[in-house]
Short mmCIF file of C-alpha atoms and ligand atoms in Angstrom, two decimals:
data_model
loop_
_atom_site.label_atom_id
_atom_site.label_comp_id
_atom_site.label_asym_id
_atom_site.label_seq_id
_atom_site.Cartn_x
_atom_site.Cartn_y
_atom_site.Cartn_z
CA MET A 1 12.21 20.66 60.65
CA SER A 2 11.15 17.19 61.77
CA GLU A 3 7.71 18.64 62.14
CA TRP A 4 7.54 19.20 58.34
CA LEU A 5 8.97 15.80 57.61
CA ASP A 6 6.45 14.08 59.89
CA LYS A 7 3.54 15.93 58.30
CA ILE A 8 4.77 15.16 54.78
CA GLY A 9 5.26 11.50 55.62
CA ALA A 10 1.71 11.34 56.94
CA ALA A 11 0.04 13.34 54.09
CA PRO A 12 -3.07 11.29 53.26
CA SER A 13 -3.51 12.46 49.65
CA LEU A 14 -1.82 14.28 46.78
CA THR A 15 -3.96 17.34 47.51
CA ALA A 16 -2.96 17.40 51.18
CA LEU A 17 0.67 16.97 50.15
CA ASP A 18 0.45 19.88 47.74
CA GLU A 19 -1.04 22.06 50.47
CA LEU A 20 1.98 21.23 52.65
CA ARG A 21 4.34 22.04 49.76
CA VAL A 22 2.72 25.48 49.39
CA ALA A 23 2.81 26.08 53.15
CA ALA A 24 6.52 25.23 53.32
CA LEU A 25 8.03 26.14 49.96
CA GLY A 26 5.41 28.33 48.23
CA LYS A 27 5.89 32.04 47.60
CA SER A 28 4.81 32.91 51.14
CA GLY A 29 5.69 29.55 52.66
CA ALA A 30 7.44 29.19 56.02
CA ILE A 31 10.75 27.94 54.67
CA THR A 32 10.68 30.49 51.85
CA ALA A 33 10.24 33.21 54.48
CA ARG A 34 13.27 31.95 56.39
CA LEU A 35 15.29 31.91 53.18
CA LYS A 36 14.24 35.50 52.52
CA SER A 37 15.26 36.51 56.07
CA LEU A 38 18.87 35.62 55.20
CA GLY A 39 19.10 38.84 53.22
CA ALA A 40 18.49 40.98 56.27
CA MET A 41 21.09 39.26 58.47
CA ASP A 42 24.60 40.49 59.01
CA ALA A 43 27.30 38.40 57.36
CA GLU A 44 28.30 36.46 60.46
CA THR A 45 24.76 35.40 61.40
CA ARG A 46 24.04 34.52 57.80
CA THR A 47 27.07 32.22 57.60
CA ARG A 48 25.89 30.48 60.72
CA GLU A 49 22.20 30.20 59.81
CA ALA A 50 22.25 29.62 56.05
CA PRO A 51 23.41 25.97 55.92
CA ALA A 52 20.60 24.85 58.22
CA ILE A 53 17.94 26.68 56.24
CA HIS A 54 19.19 25.33 52.90
CA ALA A 55 19.44 21.86 54.35
CA GLU A 56 15.88 22.08 55.58
CA ARG A 57 14.64 23.19 52.18
CA GLU A 58 16.43 20.26 50.50
CA ALA A 59 15.18 17.74 53.03
CA VAL A 60 11.59 18.97 52.71
CA THR A 61 11.79 18.98 48.87
CA ALA A 62 13.11 15.43 48.87
CA ALA A 63 10.49 14.27 51.35
CA ILE A 64 7.71 15.75 49.22
CA ALA A 65 9.00 13.98 46.10
CA GLU A 66 9.24 10.71 47.96
CA ARG A 67 5.75 10.96 49.42
CA LYS A 68 4.37 12.00 46.03
CA ALA A 69 5.80 8.89 44.37
CA ALA A 70 4.41 6.70 47.15
CA LEU A 71 0.92 8.25 46.93
CA GLU A 72 0.91 7.92 43.13
CA ALA A 73 1.96 4.29 43.30
CA ALA A 74 -0.77 3.58 45.84
CA GLU A 75 -3.31 5.34 43.62
CA LEU A 76 -2.26 3.24 40.63
CA GLU A 77 -2.54 0.08 42.71
CA ARG A 78 -6.01 1.10 43.82
CA ARG A 79 -7.14 1.77 40.24
CA LEU A 80 -5.66 -1.47 38.95
CA ALA A 81 -7.52 -3.32 41.68
CA THR A 82 -10.86 -1.59 41.18
CA GLU A 83 -11.04 -0.70 37.48
CA ARG A 84 -11.07 -4.20 36.14
CA LEU A 85 -12.32 -4.74 32.58
CA ASP A 86 -13.83 -8.07 31.69
CA LEU A 87 -13.06 -8.33 27.99
CA SER A 88 -15.12 -11.48 27.69
CA LEU A 89 -18.37 -9.60 28.37
CA PRO A 90 -20.61 -8.88 25.37
CA ALA A 91 -20.52 -5.33 23.90
CA ALA A 92 -22.80 -2.96 25.75
CA THR A 93 -23.92 -1.15 22.58
CA THR A 94 -24.75 -2.39 19.09
CA PRO A 95 -21.79 -1.64 16.79
CA ARG A 96 -22.82 0.94 14.24
CA GLY A 97 -19.83 1.08 11.89
CA THR A 98 -19.95 -0.52 8.47
CA ILE A 99 -17.37 -2.09 6.19
CA HIS A 100 -16.67 0.20 3.23
CA PRO A 101 -17.63 -1.32 -0.13
CA VAL A 102 -14.00 -1.03 -1.30
CA ALA A 103 -12.81 -3.08 1.68
CA GLN A 104 -15.62 -5.55 1.12
CA VAL A 105 -14.82 -5.97 -2.58
CA MET A 106 -11.12 -6.39 -1.82
CA ASP A 107 -12.04 -9.15 0.62
CA GLU A 108 -14.27 -10.74 -2.00
CA LEU A 109 -11.48 -10.62 -4.60
CA THR A 110 -8.97 -12.03 -2.13
CA GLU A 111 -11.36 -14.87 -1.31
CA ILE A 112 -11.94 -15.71 -4.97
CA PHE A 113 -8.27 -15.65 -5.91
CA ALA A 114 -7.15 -17.47 -2.76
CA ASP A 115 -9.41 -20.30 -3.88
CA LEU A 116 -7.56 -20.32 -7.22
CA GLY A 117 -4.22 -20.57 -5.42
CA PHE A 118 -3.16 -16.91 -5.53
CA ALA A 119 -1.31 -15.23 -2.65
CA VAL A 120 -1.74 -11.56 -1.77
CA ALA A 121 1.30 -9.32 -2.40
CA GLU A 122 1.91 -5.71 -1.40
CA GLY A 123 4.19 -2.86 -2.36
CA PRO A 124 4.81 0.73 -1.23
CA GLU A 125 2.47 3.56 -2.23
CA ILE A 126 5.47 5.89 -2.50
CA GLU A 127 7.29 4.09 -5.27
CA ASP A 128 10.43 4.79 -7.23
CA GLU A 129 10.25 5.51 -10.92
CA TRP A 130 12.21 2.40 -11.75
CA HIS A 131 9.56 0.06 -10.30
CA ASN A 132 6.61 2.20 -11.39
CA PHE A 133 7.81 2.79 -14.96
CA THR A 134 11.26 1.71 -16.11
CA ALA A 135 11.11 -1.97 -15.15
CA LEU A 136 7.63 -2.13 -16.66
CA ASN A 137 9.12 -1.32 -20.06
CA MET A 138 8.37 2.40 -19.83
CA PRO A 139 11.85 3.93 -20.10
CA GLU A 140 12.29 7.65 -19.53
CA ALA A 141 10.74 9.71 -22.33
CA HIS A 142 8.46 6.77 -23.19
CA PRO A 143 5.13 8.31 -24.22
CA ALA A 144 3.28 5.92 -21.89
CA ARG A 145 4.68 7.82 -18.90
CA ALA A 146 2.71 10.83 -20.03
CA MET A 147 -0.47 8.72 -20.25
CA GLN A 148 -0.62 8.54 -16.48
CA ASP A 149 -1.04 11.81 -14.63
CA THR A 150 1.72 11.15 -12.16
CA PHE A 151 2.14 12.79 -8.77
CA TYR A 152 5.88 13.28 -8.31
CA VAL A 153 7.35 13.31 -4.80
CA ALA A 154 9.74 16.22 -4.21
CA PRO A 155 13.31 14.91 -3.97
CA GLY A 156 14.55 14.47 -0.42
CA SER A 157 11.12 14.52 1.25
CA GLY A 158 10.02 11.63 3.42
CA SER A 159 11.38 8.12 3.19
CA GLY A 160 10.12 5.96 0.40
CA ALA A 161 11.23 3.12 -1.72
CA GLY A 162 14.41 4.87 -2.90
CA GLY A 163 16.09 3.51 -5.99
CA ASP A 164 18.10 4.91 -8.82
CA THR A 165 15.51 7.50 -9.76
CA GLY A 166 13.00 9.94 -8.32
CA ARG A 167 9.93 8.91 -6.44
CA VAL A 168 6.25 9.05 -7.32
CA LEU A 169 2.95 8.09 -5.77
CA ARG A 170 2.44 4.82 -7.58
CA THR A 171 0.15 5.31 -10.55
CA HIS A 172 -0.87 1.66 -10.70
CA THR A 173 -0.42 -1.61 -8.83
CA SER A 174 1.78 -3.01 -11.61
CA PRO A 175 5.07 -2.22 -9.77
CA VAL A 176 4.07 -4.97 -7.33
CA GLN A 177 4.64 -7.39 -10.25
CA ILE A 178 8.26 -6.24 -10.33
CA ARG A 179 8.74 -6.42 -6.57
CA THR A 180 7.24 -9.91 -6.43
CA MET A 181 9.38 -11.28 -9.27
CA MET A 182 12.52 -9.79 -7.76
CA ALA A 183 11.80 -11.00 -4.23
CA GLY A 184 10.89 -14.58 -5.02
CA SER A 185 11.22 -17.20 -7.70
CA PRO A 186 8.63 -18.74 -10.01
CA PRO A 187 6.14 -20.27 -10.06
CA ILE A 188 4.36 -17.08 -8.99
CA ARG A 189 0.63 -16.57 -8.54
CA ILE A 190 -0.27 -13.32 -6.81
CA ILE A 191 -2.84 -10.61 -6.65
CA ALA A 192 -1.96 -7.15 -5.38
CA PRO A 193 -4.84 -4.97 -4.27
CA GLY A 194 -4.09 -1.43 -3.11
CA ARG A 195 -4.27 2.34 -3.43
CA VAL A 196 -2.99 4.16 -6.49
CA TYR A 197 -2.78 7.87 -7.29
CA ARG A 198 -3.28 10.04 -10.34
CA SER A 199 -3.73 13.74 -10.75
CA ASP A 200 -7.25 13.51 -12.09
CA SER A 201 -10.64 14.38 -10.63
CA ASP A 202 -14.25 14.25 -11.88
CA ALA A 203 -17.36 12.07 -11.37
CA THR A 204 -15.50 8.94 -12.48
CA HIS A 205 -11.95 9.83 -11.36
CA THR A 206 -10.55 10.61 -7.92
CA PRO A 207 -6.88 11.43 -7.21
CA MET A 208 -6.68 8.27 -5.11
CA PHE A 209 -8.40 5.09 -6.15
CA HIS A 210 -7.93 1.34 -5.85
CA GLN A 211 -6.64 -1.25 -8.24
CA ILE A 212 -6.01 -4.93 -8.12
CA GLU A 213 -3.18 -6.50 -10.06
CA GLY A 214 -2.81 -10.16 -10.95
CA LEU A 215 0.38 -11.93 -11.96
CA VAL A 216 1.11 -15.51 -12.91
CA ILE A 217 4.63 -16.59 -13.87
CA ASP A 218 5.42 -20.21 -14.66
CA ARG A 219 6.55 -22.41 -17.52
CA ALA A 220 4.39 -22.70 -20.65
CA ILE A 221 1.76 -20.18 -19.59
CA HIS A 222 -0.39 -18.93 -22.45
CA MET A 223 -3.37 -16.67 -23.09
CA GLY A 224 -5.79 -19.54 -22.60
CA HIS A 225 -4.79 -19.59 -18.94
CA LEU A 226 -5.40 -15.85 -18.77
CA LYS A 227 -8.83 -16.08 -20.31
CA TRP A 228 -9.91 -18.99 -18.11
CA THR A 229 -8.70 -17.22 -14.97
CA LEU A 230 -10.50 -13.98 -15.79
CA GLU A 231 -13.69 -15.78 -16.74
CA THR A 232 -13.68 -17.83 -13.54
CA PHE A 233 -12.95 -14.72 -11.48
CA LEU A 234 -15.61 -12.52 -13.09
CA LYS A 235 -18.30 -15.21 -12.83
CA ALA A 236 -17.50 -15.74 -9.16
CA PHE A 237 -17.33 -12.01 -8.45
CA PHE A 238 -20.60 -11.07 -10.17
CA GLU A 239 -22.17 -14.33 -8.99
CA ARG A 240 -23.62 -15.12 -12.39
CA ASP A 241 -22.90 -17.90 -14.86
CA ASP A 242 -23.99 -15.81 -17.82
CA VAL A 243 -20.99 -13.47 -17.64
CA VAL A 244 -19.46 -13.31 -21.13
CA LEU A 245 -16.00 -11.99 -21.92
CA ARG A 246 -14.50 -10.40 -24.99
CA LEU A 247 -10.75 -9.95 -25.30
CA ARG A 248 -9.90 -6.99 -27.51
CA PRO A 249 -6.37 -6.39 -28.83
CA SER A 250 -4.84 -3.41 -27.07
CA TYR A 251 -1.53 -1.93 -25.99
CA PHE A 252 0.21 -1.82 -22.63
CA PRO A 253 3.98 -1.38 -22.50
CA PHE A 254 4.39 -4.21 -19.99
CA THR A 255 2.43 -6.88 -21.86
CA GLU A 256 2.80 -8.39 -25.32
CA PRO A 257 0.31 -9.19 -26.65
CA SER A 258 -2.08 -7.01 -24.66
CA ALA A 259 -5.82 -7.33 -24.39
CA GLU A 260 -8.54 -5.20 -22.94
CA VAL A 261 -11.32 -7.29 -21.49
CA ASP A 262 -14.96 -6.38 -21.96
CA VAL A 263 -17.89 -8.01 -20.20
CA GLY A 264 -21.41 -8.27 -21.55
CA TRP A 265 -24.09 -6.22 -19.80
CA SER A 266 -27.86 -6.18 -19.87
CA MET A 267 -30.62 -4.00 -18.43
CA GLU A 268 -32.34 -5.26 -15.32
CA LYS A 269 -34.85 -3.16 -13.38
CA GLY A 270 -33.74 -0.06 -15.21
CA ARG A 271 -30.12 -0.62 -14.28
CA ARG A 272 -27.18 -1.84 -16.32
CA VAL A 273 -25.84 -5.04 -14.78
CA VAL A 274 -23.01 -7.38 -15.68
CA GLY A 275 -24.26 -10.58 -17.32
CA GLY A 276 -26.07 -11.36 -20.53
CA CYS A 277 -25.02 -9.50 -23.64
CA GLU A 278 -26.98 -6.45 -24.73
CA GLY A 279 -23.73 -4.56 -25.01
CA TRP A 280 -20.08 -4.56 -23.92
CA MET A 281 -18.16 -2.60 -21.34
CA GLU A 282 -14.50 -2.62 -20.55
CA VAL A 283 -13.46 -3.95 -17.14
CA LEU A 284 -9.82 -5.02 -17.26
CA GLY A 285 -6.41 -4.56 -18.83
CA SER A 286 -4.34 -7.66 -19.35
CA GLY A 287 -1.82 -9.51 -21.44
CA MET A 288 1.19 -11.77 -21.55
CA VAL A 289 4.00 -10.29 -19.44
CA HIS A 290 6.50 -8.64 -21.80
CA PRO A 291 9.80 -10.59 -22.00
CA ARG A 292 11.63 -7.34 -21.23
CA VAL A 293 9.75 -7.04 -17.92
CA ILE A 294 10.66 -10.61 -17.01
CA ALA A 295 14.30 -9.93 -17.92
CA ALA A 296 14.35 -6.67 -15.91
CA CYS A 297 13.51 -8.77 -12.85
CA GLY A 298 16.47 -11.05 -13.45
CA LEU A 299 14.49 -14.00 -14.82
CA ASP A 300 15.12 -15.75 -18.13
CA PRO A 301 12.16 -15.00 -20.43
CA GLU A 302 13.02 -18.11 -22.48
CA GLU A 303 12.23 -20.23 -19.45
CA TRP A 304 9.54 -18.20 -17.66
CA GLN A 305 6.48 -16.50 -19.00
CA GLY A 306 3.12 -15.54 -17.68
CA PHE A 307 0.15 -13.26 -17.76
CA ALA A 308 -0.88 -10.16 -15.85
CA PHE A 309 -4.02 -8.15 -15.44
CA GLY A 310 -5.13 -5.04 -13.66
CA THR A 311 -8.45 -3.42 -12.91
CA GLY A 312 -10.11 -0.77 -10.77
CA VAL A 313 -11.55 -2.05 -7.50
CA ASP A 314 -13.81 0.98 -7.03
CA ARG A 315 -15.28 0.46 -10.47
CA LEU A 316 -15.89 -3.24 -9.79
CA ALA A 317 -17.68 -2.21 -6.59
CA MET A 318 -19.81 0.31 -8.48
CA LEU A 319 -20.75 -2.26 -11.13
CA LYS A 320 -21.65 -4.90 -8.60
CA TYR A 321 -23.42 -2.79 -5.98
CA GLY A 322 -24.89 -0.06 -8.15
CA MET A 323 -23.31 3.19 -6.95
CA ASP A 324 -23.00 5.81 -9.65
CA ASP A 325 -20.69 8.50 -8.28
CA LEU A 326 -17.14 7.51 -7.44
CA ARG A 327 -16.51 10.67 -5.41
CA ALA A 328 -19.06 9.55 -2.79
CA PHE A 329 -16.72 6.64 -1.99
CA PHE A 330 -14.30 9.00 -0.29
CA ASP A 331 -16.63 11.61 1.24
CA GLY A 332 -17.02 9.75 4.53
CA ASP A 333 -20.77 10.56 4.56
CA LEU A 334 -22.29 8.34 7.25
CA ARG A 335 -25.61 8.09 5.41
CA TRP A 336 -23.85 6.75 2.31
CA LEU A 337 -21.77 4.36 4.39
CA LYS A 338 -24.86 3.10 6.18
CA HIS A 339 -26.62 2.51 2.87
CA TYR A 340 -23.79 0.94 0.91
CA GLY A 341 -21.63 -0.41 3.72
CA PHE A 342 -21.54 -4.01 4.91
CA GLY A 343 -22.00 -5.50 8.34
CA PHE A 344 -18.73 -6.55 9.86
CA LEU A 345 -19.96 -10.10 10.16
CA ASP A 346 -20.71 -10.29 6.41
CA VAL A 347 -17.35 -11.88 5.72
CA PRO A 348 -17.28 -12.95 2.09
CA THR A 349 -16.82 -16.67 1.55
CA LEU A 350 -17.19 -18.72 -1.59
CA SER A 351 -19.45 -21.20 0.10
CA GLY A 352 -21.70 -18.47 1.52
CA GLY A 353 -21.61 -16.39 -1.66
CA VAL A 354 -18.92 -13.73 -2.01
CA GLY A 355 -21.61 -11.05 -2.17
CA ALA A 356 -22.27 -11.64 1.52
N1 DAH B 401 -1.43 -0.88 -14.99
C1 DAH B 401 -2.52 -0.63 -15.90
C2 DAH B 401 -3.18 0.68 -15.54
O1 DAH B 401 -3.04 1.22 -14.58
C3 DAH B 401 -3.52 -1.73 -15.86
C4 DAH B 401 -3.00 -3.00 -16.39
C5 DAH B 401 -3.10 -3.30 -17.71
C6 DAH B 401 -2.36 -3.91 -15.57
C7 DAH B 401 -2.61 -4.48 -18.25
C8 DAH B 401 -1.84 -5.11 -16.06
C9 DAH B 401 -1.98 -5.37 -17.41
O2 DAH B 401 -1.23 -6.00 -15.30
O3 DAH B 401 -1.50 -6.54 -17.89
O4 DAH B 401 -3.90 1.25 -16.18
#
């Protein structure tokens, strides 16, 4: 028995140790053979011999486990000592990934609005109907709910925002207005970029796309503030001073009055670009936050008012960088990403030009 224990204690490697385990305890191992021989003994001999054999098997099993742990610990020590990584060394290969235009545009928008004093707010993509609709002045059975092709989340699946009603994949970033007003107190100046979902799919619609929401709540806010903010933002974003805006009366349940915002476009090198004024195209929805929305968030609409706006980030990216098929945004085609993507060092800054 001590012979096994000595050998196990001296096993130089995990492989050598495993060979010993097989030789002692394997199917045709020495100790296994002795265990098997118990069957052929008469009762008296067996009673005498059995305890020693079982004890040997236990001692050898324990010794193997102990040696295994010691060899593994030594191996780890050796690897920790030899496989050192110097993280301060320069990268061995040139990075080949690119920043997706949506990420780039979101960074550009964040940079522009941060300069105007806006913070970035977030909300859940699985949203409850109260935040997505009801609090935004779209009560149940309101026709506006049918305007958005909502993805409903089956009751009881996953964990989402909860609330008094069912859950949906948020159809717009507007519920972040509600969450921000309920979580903090005015004055509020936020933008909320993020993913939104609608059951819709063609060359200009994908089931998931990106929006950015803006919200300002303070005392004595009026539409002049809205127009100035949008004009300043669009000029900075498109990097042109000749961006002209047109506010057109419109309807959104959560704003009163509501305005759709068009920008002037002109043809340059055979392509329609923002700036100048050969024609108009719609880029934003906006308006003065409806008093009912402010009240739903527990604020007094007599004291607090503000404006909100929302627009599609993917569309802004297409207008600025000239892609024409939205679906390509989400195909993950490396050739497209290489062509339209941005270098990871092209961090947008106002001083360097947000276009990077
Ligand atoms: N939530 C609207 C949509 O998805 C966009 C929008 C319009 C947002 C007007 C606003 C707003 O904040 O004031 O289509």
